[in-house]
Amino acid sequence: MSGNIHLHWYLPTNGDSRGLTGSGNDSHLVEFSGGFRAPTLAYLSEVARAAEAQKFHAVLTPTGTWCEDAWIATAALSRETERLKFLVAFRPGLISPTLVAHQAATFQRMTGGRLLLNVVTGGDRFEQARFGDHLDHDARYERTGEFLAVVRGVTSASADQPFSFKGKHYDIREASIGASPYGLPQIFFGGASPAAQEVAAAQADVYLVWGRPPAIEAENIAALKARAAARGRSLRFGVRLHVISRDTEDEAWATADKLLSWLSPEHVRKAQELLAKSESIAQSQMSSLHRGREGVPASARELEIHPGLWAGYGLVRGGAGTALVGSHKQVADLIEAYHRVGFDHFILSGQPHVEEAWHFGEGAAALLRTRGLLAPVSPQF
């Protein structure tokens, strides 16, 4: 298991802040002094360069109407960095699969192979409706499966032997996209429903989850491995987490306490009401980690659901709702525990993203490197 861990950072293309709010889909809700850092090219370049300096393999860009377009933002940032990869999130039902294959091939050639793809089917019917997409949950995943089959098909096709596909959602005729010399980027994909897991088993390279305790995720990994193996395929696994890594355990939890102190009970209530409307099973799993709690806990430790795993983010933010909290050694140990159950990719974030990249990079990441657990940083992996 040594030497396989890939560390990735988060690119806050909706802006950044010093608290739990203000750097997600709630950037207009900044309730503490210190303010909001707009997602300008200059600031995002600082985040990207910090991630590159600390030897992260890639940065994840989110997707949605609440943030900057991931393709355009990362294309611009590729000129501000040298070897950092970009894990570009996009919604598959809103764009032609042949066009995505073409965009990916162009991105690869223009950057020297620095693209990864994060396919986000979408668990929020309200946001999907903003784009004119009104398919139900399972139909969206069915469409995603066809979409990825086309992306793979047109990329592996040639002008002499073009690819055609006739499905429920796509009718593609004699298409081919020249992708050499880099080929199709790795496909990262997440979703906790049976429909999503079927797509993962059939089409994904890396299956992503939001971080629950390692023992729970071990069961999930075993089931997905078996599902992929039945199709003659193999999957790798990634986990999305926030992180508060400090010189001492007390310092880390004091930081978590400070993050909580900036929240109001009303903010928590409104956020939970909004998150309850999501159709995402993964979102429901995140919310269940602190369901039943009202208001803001007096201590961050009240939301410690596993040693060093904190559910405080999920009080007010959708998506990944847990954080690794502790001394640099404790955070490194917990990452190693996740690695032992099968995770190779860790997509991390922390507020603010420039400072936290350095905290984690010079602390927990440095320890993992001395243990020989980190995969080498190179243009290709």
Short mmCIF file of C-alpha atoms in Angstrom, two decimals:
data_model
loop_
_atom_site.label_atom_id
_atom_site.label_comp_id
_atom_site.label_asym_id
_atom_site.label_seq_id
_atom_site.Cartn_x
_atom_site.Cartn_y
_atom_site.Cartn_z
CA MET A 1 0.00 0.00 0.00
CA SER A 2 3.01 2.31 0.17
CA GLY A 3 3.56 5.13 -2.27
CA ASN A 4 0.01 5.26 -3.64
CA ILE A 5 -1.54 8.29 -1.95
CA HIS A 6 -2.41 11.20 -4.24
CA LEU A 7 -3.15 14.46 -2.44
CA HIS A 8 -5.36 17.04 -4.12
CA TRP A 9 -6.47 20.50 -3.00
CA TYR A 10 -9.66 22.48 -3.59
CA LEU A 11 -9.90 25.56 -5.79
CA PRO A 12 -12.53 27.97 -4.34
CA THR A 13 -13.92 29.36 -7.58
CA ASN A 14 -16.80 30.92 -5.70
CA GLY A 15 -14.46 32.84 -3.42
CA ASP A 16 -12.79 32.16 -0.12
CA SER A 17 -13.11 33.22 3.51
CA ARG A 18 -11.84 32.49 7.00
CA GLY A 19 -14.93 30.60 8.14
CA LEU A 20 -17.27 27.72 7.42
CA THR A 21 -19.39 30.03 5.32
CA GLY A 22 -18.23 32.21 2.50
CA SER A 23 -16.33 29.66 0.43
CA GLY A 24 -19.04 27.36 -0.81
CA ASN A 25 -22.43 27.93 -2.37
CA ASP A 26 -23.09 30.41 0.44
CA SER A 27 -20.46 33.04 -0.33
CA HIS A 28 -22.96 35.83 0.22
CA LEU A 29 -23.33 34.78 3.88
CA VAL A 30 -20.18 36.05 5.55
CA GLU A 31 -21.01 36.69 9.19
CA PHE A 32 -17.69 37.55 10.76
CA SER A 33 -14.88 40.05 10.47
CA GLY A 34 -12.24 39.27 7.91
CA GLY A 35 -14.54 39.33 4.93
CA PHE A 36 -14.71 37.57 1.64
CA ARG A 37 -11.95 36.87 -0.90
CA ALA A 38 -13.37 37.18 -4.40
CA PRO A 39 -12.47 34.43 -6.88
CA THR A 40 -10.36 36.65 -9.09
CA LEU A 41 -7.74 35.16 -11.36
CA ALA A 42 -5.09 36.75 -9.13
CA TYR A 43 -6.42 35.12 -5.96
CA LEU A 44 -7.13 31.72 -7.52
CA SER A 45 -3.60 31.81 -8.89
CA GLU A 46 -2.34 32.19 -5.32
CA VAL A 47 -4.29 29.10 -4.27
CA ALA A 48 -3.08 27.10 -7.27
CA ARG A 49 0.54 28.11 -6.74
CA ALA A 50 0.33 27.22 -3.04
CA ALA A 51 -1.02 23.78 -4.00
CA GLU A 52 1.76 23.34 -6.52
CA ALA A 53 4.44 24.46 -4.07
CA GLN A 54 3.19 21.97 -1.48
CA LYS A 55 3.30 19.16 -4.05
CA PHE A 56 -0.42 18.47 -4.32
CA HIS A 57 -1.11 16.44 -7.45
CA ALA A 58 -4.17 18.38 -8.59
CA VAL A 59 -6.81 20.92 -7.60
CA LEU A 60 -10.54 20.21 -7.76
CA THR A 61 -12.81 22.87 -9.23
CA PRO A 62 -16.51 22.74 -8.32
CA THR A 63 -19.41 23.09 -10.72
CA GLY A 64 -22.71 24.93 -10.43
CA THR A 65 -24.38 28.26 -10.97
CA TRP A 66 -22.83 29.50 -7.71
CA CYS A 67 -19.20 29.36 -8.92
CA GLU A 68 -17.08 30.25 -11.91
CA ASP A 69 -17.09 27.90 -14.89
CA ALA A 70 -14.52 25.19 -14.20
CA TRP A 71 -13.27 24.74 -17.77
CA ILE A 72 -12.56 28.43 -18.31
CA ALA A 73 -11.08 29.02 -14.84
CA THR A 74 -8.69 26.08 -15.04
CA ALA A 75 -7.61 26.88 -18.58
CA ALA A 76 -6.59 30.33 -17.35
CA LEU A 77 -4.84 28.89 -14.28
CA SER A 78 -2.89 26.40 -16.34
CA ARG A 79 -0.81 29.37 -17.50
CA GLU A 80 -0.12 30.36 -13.88
CA THR A 81 1.29 26.96 -12.90
CA GLU A 82 3.77 24.48 -14.32
CA ARG A 83 2.86 20.90 -13.50
CA LEU A 84 -0.32 21.02 -11.31
CA LYS A 85 -3.23 19.01 -12.68
CA PHE A 86 -6.82 20.27 -12.76
CA LEU A 87 -9.71 18.05 -11.71
CA VAL A 88 -12.47 19.77 -13.66
CA ALA A 89 -16.02 19.17 -12.43
CA PHE A 90 -18.87 19.38 -14.92
CA ARG A 91 -22.45 18.16 -15.35
CA PRO A 92 -22.72 15.54 -18.08
CA GLY A 93 -26.33 16.12 -19.10
CA LEU A 94 -25.82 19.72 -20.12
CA ILE A 95 -23.23 19.29 -22.87
CA SER A 96 -22.58 16.90 -25.76
CA PRO A 97 -20.31 13.97 -24.82
CA THR A 98 -18.46 14.37 -28.12
CA LEU A 99 -17.84 18.02 -27.31
CA VAL A 100 -16.50 17.12 -23.84
CA ALA A 101 -14.14 14.60 -25.43
CA HIS A 102 -12.98 17.35 -27.80
CA GLN A 103 -12.52 19.85 -24.95
CA ALA A 104 -10.59 17.26 -22.92
CA ALA A 105 -8.29 16.43 -25.84
CA THR A 106 -7.58 20.11 -26.47
CA PHE A 107 -6.95 20.75 -22.75
CA GLN A 108 -4.54 17.83 -22.64
CA ARG A 109 -2.57 19.02 -25.64
CA MET A 110 -2.48 22.65 -24.52
CA THR A 111 -1.32 21.82 -20.97
CA GLY A 112 0.86 18.77 -21.50
CA GLY A 113 -1.60 16.26 -20.05
CA ARG A 114 -2.73 18.13 -16.93
CA LEU A 115 -6.47 17.37 -16.98
CA LEU A 116 -8.61 15.07 -14.84
CA LEU A 117 -12.40 14.82 -15.20
CA ASN A 118 -14.88 14.96 -12.32
CA VAL A 119 -18.31 13.94 -13.58
CA VAL A 120 -21.10 15.40 -11.38
CA THR A 121 -24.50 14.03 -12.34
CA GLY A 122 -26.32 16.35 -9.91
CA GLY A 123 -28.50 15.55 -6.91
CA ASP A 124 -30.40 18.83 -6.74
CA ARG A 125 -33.40 18.96 -9.07
CA PHE A 126 -33.80 22.67 -8.41
CA GLU A 127 -30.37 23.49 -9.77
CA GLN A 128 -30.81 21.09 -12.69
CA ALA A 129 -34.01 22.93 -13.57
CA ARG A 130 -32.07 26.17 -13.92
CA PHE A 131 -30.39 24.57 -16.91
CA GLY A 132 -33.64 23.23 -18.33
CA ASP A 133 -32.88 19.66 -17.18
CA HIS A 134 -35.96 17.97 -15.72
CA LEU A 135 -35.02 14.29 -15.65
CA ASP A 136 -35.59 12.45 -12.39
CA HIS A 137 -32.74 11.13 -10.24
CA ASP A 138 -32.32 7.67 -11.76
CA ALA A 139 -32.80 8.92 -15.32
CA ARG A 140 -29.98 11.42 -14.80
CA TYR A 141 -27.63 8.61 -13.85
CA GLU A 142 -28.83 6.49 -16.75
CA ARG A 143 -27.96 9.39 -19.04
CA THR A 144 -24.56 9.76 -17.35
CA GLY A 145 -23.78 6.11 -18.09
CA GLU A 146 -24.51 6.67 -21.77
CA PHE A 147 -22.57 9.93 -21.74
CA LEU A 148 -19.42 8.28 -20.43
CA ALA A 149 -19.75 5.38 -22.86
CA VAL A 150 -19.76 7.92 -25.67
CA VAL A 151 -16.82 9.89 -24.26
CA ARG A 152 -14.75 6.72 -24.05
CA GLY A 153 -15.97 5.52 -27.44
CA VAL A 154 -15.21 8.64 -29.46
CA THR A 155 -11.82 9.05 -27.80
CA SER A 156 -10.73 5.52 -28.65
CA ALA A 157 -12.15 5.70 -32.18
CA SER A 158 -10.21 6.69 -35.27
CA ALA A 159 -11.03 8.47 -38.49
CA ASP A 160 -10.97 5.10 -40.28
CA GLN A 161 -13.11 3.45 -37.59
CA PRO A 162 -15.42 6.13 -36.10
CA PHE A 163 -17.72 5.49 -33.15
CA SER A 164 -21.51 5.34 -33.26
CA PHE A 165 -23.92 4.94 -30.36
CA LYS A 166 -27.69 4.63 -30.14
CA GLY A 167 -29.17 4.83 -26.66
CA LYS A 168 -32.13 6.27 -24.82
CA HIS A 169 -30.48 9.67 -24.38
CA TYR A 170 -27.84 9.93 -27.14
CA ASP A 171 -27.68 9.14 -30.84
CA ILE A 172 -24.06 9.61 -31.90
CA ARG A 173 -23.05 8.87 -35.47
CA GLU A 174 -19.54 8.19 -36.79
CA ALA A 175 -17.57 10.37 -34.39
CA SER A 176 -13.90 10.28 -33.45
CA ILE A 177 -11.74 12.64 -31.40
CA GLY A 178 -7.97 12.50 -31.73
CA ALA A 179 -6.66 12.44 -28.18
CA SER A 180 -3.00 11.51 -28.63
CA PRO A 181 -0.47 11.69 -27.14
CA TYR A 182 -2.16 11.88 -23.74
CA GLY A 183 -5.38 9.94 -24.15
CA LEU A 184 -8.56 10.34 -22.15
CA PRO A 185 -8.02 11.82 -18.66
CA GLN A 186 -8.93 9.74 -15.64
CA ILE A 187 -12.63 9.93 -14.82
CA PHE A 188 -13.56 10.69 -11.21
CA PHE A 189 -17.18 10.03 -10.33
CA GLY A 190 -19.34 9.93 -7.19
CA GLY A 191 -22.84 9.02 -6.10
CA ALA A 192 -24.22 6.87 -3.30
CA SER A 193 -27.41 5.56 -4.92
CA PRO A 194 -27.64 2.15 -6.62
CA ALA A 195 -28.07 3.95 -9.96
CA ALA A 196 -24.87 5.94 -9.36
CA GLN A 197 -22.89 2.92 -8.26
CA GLU A 198 -23.89 1.06 -11.42
CA VAL A 199 -22.41 3.90 -13.48
CA ALA A 200 -19.26 3.87 -11.36
CA ALA A 201 -18.76 0.15 -11.78
CA ALA A 202 -19.21 0.42 -15.55
CA GLN A 203 -17.40 3.65 -16.42
CA ALA A 204 -15.42 5.38 -13.65
CA ASP A 205 -11.69 5.20 -12.98
CA VAL A 206 -11.89 6.70 -9.47
CA TYR A 207 -15.01 6.49 -7.31
CA LEU A 208 -15.41 9.45 -4.97
CA VAL A 209 -17.16 9.66 -1.60
CA TRP A 210 -17.65 12.29 1.08
CA GLY A 211 -15.78 11.25 4.20
CA ARG A 212 -17.60 9.09 6.71
CA PRO A 213 -15.63 7.02 9.27
CA PRO A 214 -13.12 4.63 7.65
CA ALA A 215 -14.89 1.44 8.79
CA ILE A 216 -18.11 2.51 7.07
CA GLU A 217 -16.29 3.40 3.90
CA ALA A 218 -14.44 0.05 3.95
CA GLU A 219 -17.78 -1.73 3.48
CA ASN A 220 -18.67 0.60 0.63
CA ILE A 221 -15.33 0.00 -1.10
CA ALA A 222 -15.67 -3.78 -0.85
CA ALA A 223 -19.13 -3.64 -2.44
CA LEU A 224 -17.99 -1.37 -5.29
CA LYS A 225 -14.89 -3.46 -5.99
CA ALA A 226 -17.07 -6.55 -6.33
CA ARG A 227 -19.53 -4.72 -8.56
CA ALA A 228 -16.75 -3.51 -10.87
CA ALA A 229 -15.04 -6.93 -10.90
CA ALA A 230 -18.28 -8.52 -12.09
CA ARG A 231 -17.89 -6.31 -15.17
CA GLY A 232 -14.23 -7.19 -15.59
CA ARG A 233 -13.14 -3.77 -14.37
CA SER A 234 -11.21 -2.35 -11.41
CA LEU A 235 -11.85 0.87 -9.49
CA ARG A 236 -9.70 3.16 -7.42
CA PHE A 237 -11.20 5.22 -4.61
CA GLY A 238 -11.06 8.81 -3.45
CA VAL A 239 -12.45 10.73 -0.49
CA ARG A 240 -13.37 14.40 -0.19
CA LEU A 241 -12.61 15.97 3.20
CA HIS A 242 -11.82 19.30 4.82
CA VAL A 243 -8.77 19.51 7.06
CA ILE A 244 -7.54 21.44 10.10
CA SER A 245 -3.94 20.33 10.65
CA ARG A 246 -1.94 22.10 13.38
CA ASP A 247 1.20 21.71 15.47
CA THR A 248 -0.87 20.41 18.40
CA GLU A 249 -4.24 18.72 18.87
CA ASP A 250 -5.46 21.50 21.16
CA GLU A 251 -4.59 24.15 18.58
CA ALA A 252 -6.52 22.31 15.88
CA TRP A 253 -9.66 21.93 17.98
CA ALA A 254 -9.41 25.55 19.10
CA THR A 255 -9.55 26.47 15.42
CA ALA A 256 -12.65 24.31 14.97
CA ASP A 257 -14.23 26.01 18.01
CA LYS A 258 -13.53 29.41 16.45
CA LEU A 259 -15.17 28.34 13.19
CA LEU A 260 -18.29 27.34 15.12
CA SER A 261 -18.33 30.60 17.07
CA TRP A 262 -18.97 32.53 13.86
CA LEU A 263 -22.20 30.62 13.15
CA SER A 264 -25.67 31.63 14.27
CA PRO A 265 -28.51 29.21 15.16
CA GLU A 266 -30.64 30.81 12.46
CA HIS A 267 -27.96 30.21 9.85
CA VAL A 268 -27.72 26.54 10.83
CA ARG A 269 -31.52 26.16 10.72
CA LYS A 270 -31.83 27.70 7.26
CA ALA A 271 -28.93 25.68 5.88
CA GLN A 272 -30.39 22.41 7.16
CA GLU A 273 -33.81 23.22 5.71
CA LEU A 274 -32.20 23.79 2.32
CA LEU A 275 -30.06 20.65 2.45
CA ALA A 276 -33.10 18.54 3.39
CA LYS A 277 -34.57 19.25 -0.06
CA SER A 278 -31.70 17.52 -1.85
CA GLU A 279 -32.37 14.25 -3.70
CA SER A 280 -28.75 13.18 -3.13
CA ILE A 281 -28.34 10.05 -1.01
CA ALA A 282 -24.77 11.10 -0.26
CA GLN A 283 -26.06 14.44 1.03
CA SER A 284 -28.54 12.60 3.22
CA GLN A 285 -25.67 10.53 4.61
CA MET A 286 -23.72 13.68 5.45
CA SER A 287 -26.72 15.29 7.13
CA SER A 288 -27.38 12.16 9.20
CA LEU A 289 -24.01 12.61 10.92
CA HIS A 290 -25.43 15.49 12.96
CA ARG A 291 -29.20 15.12 12.48
CA GLY A 292 -31.27 16.00 15.52
CA ARG A 293 -28.95 18.74 16.73
CA GLU A 294 -30.40 22.20 16.94
CA GLY A 295 -28.41 25.39 16.90
CA VAL A 296 -24.66 25.66 17.33
CA PRO A 297 -22.88 23.19 19.66
CA ALA A 298 -21.03 24.70 22.60
CA SER A 299 -17.92 22.75 21.66
CA ALA A 300 -16.60 21.46 18.36
CA ARG A 301 -15.83 18.14 20.03
CA GLU A 302 -19.59 17.49 20.28
CA LEU A 303 -19.54 16.83 16.54
CA GLU A 304 -16.51 14.51 16.57
CA ILE A 305 -18.03 11.37 15.01
CA HIS A 306 -14.79 9.34 14.93
CA PRO A 307 -11.42 10.16 16.50
CA GLY A 308 -10.20 13.18 14.55
CA LEU A 309 -13.21 13.30 12.18
CA TRP A 310 -15.43 16.35 12.67
CA ALA A 311 -18.92 16.86 11.20
CA GLY A 312 -19.04 20.61 11.82
CA TYR A 313 -18.85 21.64 8.16
CA GLY A 314 -22.07 19.81 7.40
CA LEU A 315 -24.04 22.05 9.74
CA VAL A 316 -24.07 24.83 7.18
CA ARG A 317 -22.58 23.49 3.95
CA GLY A 318 -23.71 20.99 1.38
CA GLY A 319 -21.43 18.37 -0.10
CA ALA A 320 -18.47 17.19 1.94
CA GLY A 321 -19.44 17.85 5.55
CA THR A 322 -16.55 16.38 7.54
CA ALA A 323 -13.02 17.47 8.38
CA LEU A 324 -9.84 15.86 9.62
CA VAL A 325 -8.92 17.72 12.82
CA GLY A 326 -5.82 17.25 14.94
CA SER A 327 -2.08 17.55 15.19
CA HIS A 328 -0.11 16.99 12.02
CA LYS A 329 0.68 13.46 13.18
CA GLN A 330 -2.95 12.70 14.03
CA VAL A 331 -4.15 13.96 10.65
CA ALA A 332 -1.45 11.94 8.86
CA ASP A 333 -2.40 8.86 10.87
CA LEU A 334 -6.08 9.25 9.94
CA ILE A 335 -5.25 9.65 6.26
CA GLU A 336 -3.17 6.50 6.55
CA ALA A 337 -6.15 4.74 8.15
CA TYR A 338 -8.33 5.72 5.19
CA HIS A 339 -5.57 4.53 2.86
CA ARG A 340 -5.49 1.12 4.55
CA VAL A 341 -9.19 0.56 3.82
CA GLY A 342 -8.66 1.37 0.14
CA PHE A 343 -8.45 5.11 -0.58
CA ASP A 344 -5.69 6.39 -2.88
CA HIS A 345 -7.01 9.88 -3.67
CA PHE A 346 -7.62 12.54 -1.00
CA ILE A 347 -9.28 15.79 -2.08
CA LEU A 348 -8.80 18.25 0.77
CA SER A 349 -9.72 21.83 1.57
CA GLY A 350 -9.54 24.34 4.41
CA GLN A 351 -10.35 27.96 5.11
CA PRO A 352 -8.68 30.06 3.85
CA HIS A 353 -7.30 27.86 1.10
CA VAL A 354 -3.94 29.55 0.67
CA GLU A 355 -2.98 29.39 4.35
CA GLU A 356 -4.41 25.92 4.93
CA ALA A 357 -2.55 24.49 1.94
CA TRP A 358 0.68 25.52 3.67
CA HIS A 359 -0.45 24.34 7.12
CA PHE A 360 -1.29 20.89 5.79
CA GLY A 361 1.54 20.70 3.26
CA GLU A 362 4.28 21.53 5.77
CA GLY A 363 2.66 19.39 8.46
CA ALA A 364 0.65 16.23 7.81
CA ALA A 365 1.67 15.93 4.14
CA ALA A 366 5.35 16.18 5.05
CA LEU A 367 4.91 13.33 7.55
CA LEU A 368 3.17 11.17 4.95
CA ARG A 369 6.04 11.86 2.58
CA THR A 370 8.64 10.74 5.14
CA ARG A 371 6.64 7.53 5.61
CA GLY A 372 6.93 6.82 1.90
CA LEU A 373 3.17 6.87 1.38
CA LEU A 374 2.85 9.62 -1.22
CA ALA A 375 2.86 8.89 -4.92
CA PRO A 376 5.53 10.86 -6.78
CA VAL A 377 4.46 14.18 -8.27
CA SER A 378 4.87 14.13 -12.02
CA PRO A 379 2.98 15.36 -15.09
CA GLN A 380 1.38 11.95 -15.51
CA PHE A 381 -0.02 9.57 -12.88
#
